Short mmCIF file of C-alpha atoms in Angstrom, two decimals:
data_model
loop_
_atom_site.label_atom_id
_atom_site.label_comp_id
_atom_site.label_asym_id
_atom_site.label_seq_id
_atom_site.Cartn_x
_atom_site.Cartn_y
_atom_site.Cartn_z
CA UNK R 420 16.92 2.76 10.84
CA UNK R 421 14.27 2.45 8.19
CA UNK R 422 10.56 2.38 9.95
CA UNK R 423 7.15 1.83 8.15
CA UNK R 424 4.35 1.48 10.86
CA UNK R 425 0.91 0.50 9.42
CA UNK R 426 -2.80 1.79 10.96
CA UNK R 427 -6.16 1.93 9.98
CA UNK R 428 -7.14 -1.66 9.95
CA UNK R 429 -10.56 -3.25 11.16
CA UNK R 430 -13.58 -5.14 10.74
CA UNK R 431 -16.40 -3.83 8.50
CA UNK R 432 -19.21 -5.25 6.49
CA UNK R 433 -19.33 -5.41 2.53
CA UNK R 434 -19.54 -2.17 1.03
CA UNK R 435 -18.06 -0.24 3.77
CA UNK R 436 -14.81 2.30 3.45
CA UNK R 437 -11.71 2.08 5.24
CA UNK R 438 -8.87 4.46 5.14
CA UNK R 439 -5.27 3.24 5.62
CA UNK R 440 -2.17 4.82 6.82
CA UNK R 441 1.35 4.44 6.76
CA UNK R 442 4.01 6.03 8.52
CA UNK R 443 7.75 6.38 7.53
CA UNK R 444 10.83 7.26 8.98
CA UNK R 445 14.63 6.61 8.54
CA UNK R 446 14.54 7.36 4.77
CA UNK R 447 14.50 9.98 2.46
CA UNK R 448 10.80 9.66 1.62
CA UNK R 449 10.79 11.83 -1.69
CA UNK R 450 12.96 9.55 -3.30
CA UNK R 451 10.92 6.14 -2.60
CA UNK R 452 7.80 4.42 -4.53
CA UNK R 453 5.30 3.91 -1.72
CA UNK R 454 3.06 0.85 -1.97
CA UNK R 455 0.49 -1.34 -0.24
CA UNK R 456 0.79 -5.35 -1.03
CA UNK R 457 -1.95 -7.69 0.97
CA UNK R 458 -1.78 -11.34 1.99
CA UNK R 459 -4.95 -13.23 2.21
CA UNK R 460 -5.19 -16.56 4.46
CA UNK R 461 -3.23 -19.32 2.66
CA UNK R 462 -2.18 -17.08 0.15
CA UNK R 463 0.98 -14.91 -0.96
CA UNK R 464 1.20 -11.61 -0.75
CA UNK R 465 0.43 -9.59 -3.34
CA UNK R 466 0.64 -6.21 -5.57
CA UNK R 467 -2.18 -3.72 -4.38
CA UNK R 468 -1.38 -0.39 -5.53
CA UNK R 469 2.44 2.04 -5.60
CA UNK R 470 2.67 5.58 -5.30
CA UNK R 471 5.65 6.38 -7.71
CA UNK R 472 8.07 8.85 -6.46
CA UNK R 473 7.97 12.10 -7.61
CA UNK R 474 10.82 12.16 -9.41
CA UNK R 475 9.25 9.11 -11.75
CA UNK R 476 6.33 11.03 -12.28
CA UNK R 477 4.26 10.76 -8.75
CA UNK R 478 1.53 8.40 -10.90
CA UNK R 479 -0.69 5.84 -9.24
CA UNK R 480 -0.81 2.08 -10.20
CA UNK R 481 -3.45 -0.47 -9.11
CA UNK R 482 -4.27 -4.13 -9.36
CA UNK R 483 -7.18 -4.67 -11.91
CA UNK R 484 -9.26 -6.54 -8.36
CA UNK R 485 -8.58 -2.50 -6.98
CA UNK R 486 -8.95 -0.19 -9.67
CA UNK R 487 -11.86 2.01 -9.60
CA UNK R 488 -12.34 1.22 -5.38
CA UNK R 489 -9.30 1.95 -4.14
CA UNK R 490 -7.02 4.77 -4.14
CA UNK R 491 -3.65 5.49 -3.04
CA UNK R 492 -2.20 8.65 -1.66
CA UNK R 493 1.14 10.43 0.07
CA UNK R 494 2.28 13.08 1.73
CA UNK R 495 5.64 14.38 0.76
CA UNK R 496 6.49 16.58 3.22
CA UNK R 497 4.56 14.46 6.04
CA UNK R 498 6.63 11.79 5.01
CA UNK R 499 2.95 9.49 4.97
CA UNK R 500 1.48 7.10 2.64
CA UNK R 501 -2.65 6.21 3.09
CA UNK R 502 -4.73 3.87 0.79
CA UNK R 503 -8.52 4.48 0.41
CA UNK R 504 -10.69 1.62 0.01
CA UNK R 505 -14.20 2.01 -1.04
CA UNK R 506 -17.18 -0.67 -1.51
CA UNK R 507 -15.05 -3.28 0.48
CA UNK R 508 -15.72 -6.78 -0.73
CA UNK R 509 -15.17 -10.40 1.14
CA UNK R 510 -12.36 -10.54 -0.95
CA UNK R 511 -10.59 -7.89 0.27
CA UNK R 512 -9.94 -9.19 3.89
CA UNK R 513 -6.04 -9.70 4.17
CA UNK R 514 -3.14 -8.33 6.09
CA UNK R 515 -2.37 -5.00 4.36
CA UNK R 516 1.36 -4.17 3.90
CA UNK R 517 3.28 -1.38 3.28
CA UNK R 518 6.78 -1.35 1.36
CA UNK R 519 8.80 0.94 -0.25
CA UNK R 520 11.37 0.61 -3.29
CA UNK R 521 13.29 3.00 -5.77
CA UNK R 522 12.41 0.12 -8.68
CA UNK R 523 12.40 1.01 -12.21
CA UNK R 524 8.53 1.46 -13.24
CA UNK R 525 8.53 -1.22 -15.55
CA UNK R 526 9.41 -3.32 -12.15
CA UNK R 527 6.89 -1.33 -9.62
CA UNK R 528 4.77 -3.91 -8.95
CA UNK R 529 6.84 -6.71 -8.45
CA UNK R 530 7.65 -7.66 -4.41
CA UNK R 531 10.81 -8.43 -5.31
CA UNK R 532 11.68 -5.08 -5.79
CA UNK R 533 10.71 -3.98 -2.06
CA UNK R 534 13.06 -4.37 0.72
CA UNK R 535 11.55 -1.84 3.50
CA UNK R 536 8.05 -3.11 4.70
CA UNK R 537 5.86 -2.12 7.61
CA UNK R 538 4.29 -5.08 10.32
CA UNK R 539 0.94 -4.88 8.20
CA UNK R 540 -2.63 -4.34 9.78
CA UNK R 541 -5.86 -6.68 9.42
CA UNK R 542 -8.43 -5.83 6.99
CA UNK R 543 -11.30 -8.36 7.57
CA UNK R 544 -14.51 -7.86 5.10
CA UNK R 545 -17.56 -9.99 6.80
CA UNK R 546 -21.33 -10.46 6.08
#
């Protein structure tokens, strides 16, 4: 039974940091792309960032809105996955996701391509 149990969410004011975490069970976690997605208010959910496995090469991708803030991370052996998100903008505030998928990279970002995902947790970004 495949578990991915989001934490880390909360309230914070532009400009402010927030670490997330993920938790994962019920797979063989080595041999799984780890990724966060978000889903804004009236909006679908969408590509944040992927933590290839290590047997694709371990690399980190981002959305361009991301790149340069955020950054992804995982823990092989704790079988965890966290996302770091720096200078926090208005924009940001969504429910963050995360998924995993053994994808080919040219297909890492694409949702379609996930089929495990975790209940999300709230990120709200407010002045």
């Amino acid at each position: 039974q495949v578990q991915l149990t989001e934490s880390g969410g909360g309230i914070v004011e532009p400009g402010a940091s927030l670490r997330l975490s993920c938790e994962v069970s019920g797979l063989t976690f080595r041999n799984y792309h780890m990724a966060w997605f978000r889903q804004a208010p009236g909006e679908g959910r969408e590509f944040v960032a992927v933590s290839a496995r290590p047997g694709s090469g371990g690399n980190s991708y981002y959305a361009d809105s991301v790149k340069g803030r955020f950054t992804i991370s995982r823990d092989n052996t704790k079988k965890m996955v966290h996302l770091l998100m720096n200078d926090l903008k208005a924009d940001d505030t969504a429910i963050y996701y995360c998924a995993s998928s053994q994808a080919a990279l040219s297909a890492i970002r694409q949702i379609t391509m996930y089929r495990n995902w975790g209940q999300g947790t709230q990120v709200t970004v407010s002045s």
